[in-house]
C-alpha positions as a LaTeX table, in Angstrom:
\begin{tabular}{lrrr}
\hline
Residue & $x$ (\AA) & $y$ (\AA) & $z$ (\AA) \\
\hline
Met1 & $-28.50$ & 1.16 & $-64.78$ \\
Asn2 & $-28.67$ & $-2.02$ & $-63.35$ \\
Arg3 & $-25.36$ & $-2.03$ & $-61.72$ \\
Phe4 & $-25.82$ & 1.91 & $-60.52$ \\
Leu5 & $-28.96$ & $-0.61$ & $-58.54$ \\
Val6 & $-27.26$ & $-3.36$ & $-57.15$ \\
Tyr7 & $-24.28$ & $-0.71$ & $-55.48$ \\
Phe8 & $-28.35$ & 1.04 & $-54.40$ \\
Val9 & $-29.28$ & $-1.74$ & $-52.59$ \\
Leu10 & $-25.82$ & $-2.63$ & $-51.31$ \\
Ile11 & $-24.98$ & 0.07 & $-49.18$ \\
Ala12 & $-28.33$ & $-0.06$ & $-48.26$ \\
Val13 & $-28.71$ & $-3.33$ & $-46.59$ \\
Thr14 & $-25.06$ & $-2.23$ & $-45.17$ \\
Phe15 & $-26.45$ & 0.60 & $-43.55$ \\
Cys16 & $-29.34$ & $-1.48$ & $-42.06$ \\
Ser17 & $-27.61$ & $-4.23$ & $-40.74$ \\
Ser18 & $-24.93$ & $-1.73$ & $-39.59$ \\
Cys19 & $-27.29$ & 0.33 & $-37.60$ \\
Ile20 & $-28.29$ & $-0.78$ & $-33.17$ \\
Pro21 & $-30.91$ & $-0.09$ & $-32.17$ \\
Tyr22 & $-31.22$ & 2.77 & $-29.11$ \\
Lys23 & $-32.38$ & 0.31 & $-26.40$ \\
Asp24 & $-29.33$ & $-1.42$ & $-26.74$ \\
Thr25 & $-26.77$ & 1.86 & $-27.09$ \\
Ile26 & $-27.67$ & 2.22 & $-23.85$ \\
Tyr27 & $-26.37$ & $-0.64$ & $-22.52$ \\
Leu28 & $-23.02$ & 0.36 & $-24.77$ \\
Gln29 & $-22.63$ & 4.15 & $-22.58$ \\
Asp30 & $-21.18$ & 4.66 & $-19.16$ \\
Lys31 & $-25.01$ & 5.06 & $-16.82$ \\
Asn32 & $-22.84$ & 6.64 & $-13.93$ \\
Gly33 & $-22.10$ & 9.80 & $-16.11$ \\
Gly34 & $-18.31$ & 9.34 & $-15.87$ \\
Glu35 & $-18.43$ & 8.12 & $-12.06$ \\
Ile36 & $-16.06$ & 5.01 & $-10.79$ \\
Asn37 & $-18.04$ & 1.93 & $-9.47$ \\
Asp38 & $-16.49$ & 1.20 & $-6.55$ \\
Ser39 & $-19.22$ & $-2.01$ & $-5.93$ \\
Leu40 & $-16.54$ & $-4.36$ & $-7.90$ \\
Pro41 & $-13.35$ & $-5.61$ & $-6.33$ \\
Asn42 & $-9.93$ & $-4.29$ & $-7.92$ \\
Ile43 & $-7.82$ & $-7.60$ & $-9.03$ \\
Val44 & $-4.37$ & $-6.98$ & $-8.26$ \\
Glu45 & $-2.30$ & $-10.04$ & $-8.92$ \\
Gln46 & 0.12 & $-10.48$ & $-6.10$ \\
Gln47 & 3.43 & $-12.34$ & $-7.14$ \\
Lys48 & 4.56 & $-14.83$ & $-4.46$ \\
Pro49 & 8.61 & $-13.82$ & $-3.69$ \\
Tyr50 & 10.79 & $-16.35$ & $-6.06$ \\
Arg51 & 12.05 & $-19.03$ & $-3.11$ \\
Ile52 & 15.32 & $-20.82$ & $-3.08$ \\
Gln53 & 14.30 & $-24.68$ & $-4.71$ \\
Ile54 & 16.58 & $-27.95$ & $-4.62$ \\
Asp55 & 19.33 & $-27.57$ & $-7.94$ \\
Asp56 & 18.59 & $-24.07$ & $-8.57$ \\
Ile57 & 21.90 & $-23.06$ & $-10.49$ \\
Leu58 & 23.32 & $-19.28$ & $-8.24$ \\
Asn59 & 25.59 & $-16.97$ & $-9.09$ \\
Ile60 & 27.37 & $-14.90$ & $-7.14$ \\
Arg61 & 29.82 & $-12.01$ & $-7.84$ \\
Val62 & 31.79 & $-10.20$ & $-5.00$ \\
Lys63 & 32.22 & $-6.38$ & $-5.90$ \\
Ala64 & 34.76 & $-4.25$ & $-3.65$ \\
Leu65 & 37.77 & $-1.69$ & $-3.23$ \\
Asp66 & 40.35 & $-3.75$ & $-1.95$ \\
Gln67 & 40.94 & $-6.29$ & $-5.05$ \\
Ala68 & 42.91 & $-9.07$ & $-2.51$ \\
Thr69 & 39.33 & $-9.54$ & $-1.20$ \\
Val70 & 37.88 & $-10.37$ & $-4.23$ \\
Arg71 & 40.64 & $-12.73$ & $-5.44$ \\
Ile72 & 39.39 & $-14.39$ & $-2.48$ \\
Leu73 & 35.61 & $-14.39$ & $-2.65$ \\
Asn74 & 35.23 & $-14.92$ & $-6.59$ \\
Pro75 & 38.59 & $-17.75$ & $-7.00$ \\
Phe76 & 37.10 & $-17.19$ & $-11.37$ \\
Gly77 & 37.83 & $-13.86$ & $-10.93$ \\
Asp78 & 36.57 & $-11.25$ & $-13.43$ \\
Asn79 & 37.80 & $-12.03$ & $-16.26$ \\
Asn80 & 36.17 & $-15.36$ & $-16.74$ \\
Leu81 & 32.40 & $-15.27$ & $-15.68$ \\
Asn82 & 31.78 & $-17.89$ & $-17.45$ \\
Ala83 & 33.48 & $-20.13$ & $-15.17$ \\
Ser84 & 32.13 & $-22.79$ & $-13.31$ \\
Asn85 & 33.54 & $-26.43$ & $-10.83$ \\
\hline
\end{tabular}
């Protein structure tokens, strides 16, 4: 009987503490009935274009059908992509 009373009180306290008053439930609901509020501005984060700066490391690889042109413009060739000066 004692355990039953403890469980009952525990459950009753849990139910009573988890209830939200009716006044507060209005704040949790959409007042406009699903309409989008246009008074708030849409914030869109725009990234600035990246500009090449001093000490940037660039890797430019040219591809072409003519292998002679590729050898001239890519002095390290396609075999060694990790080559550097």
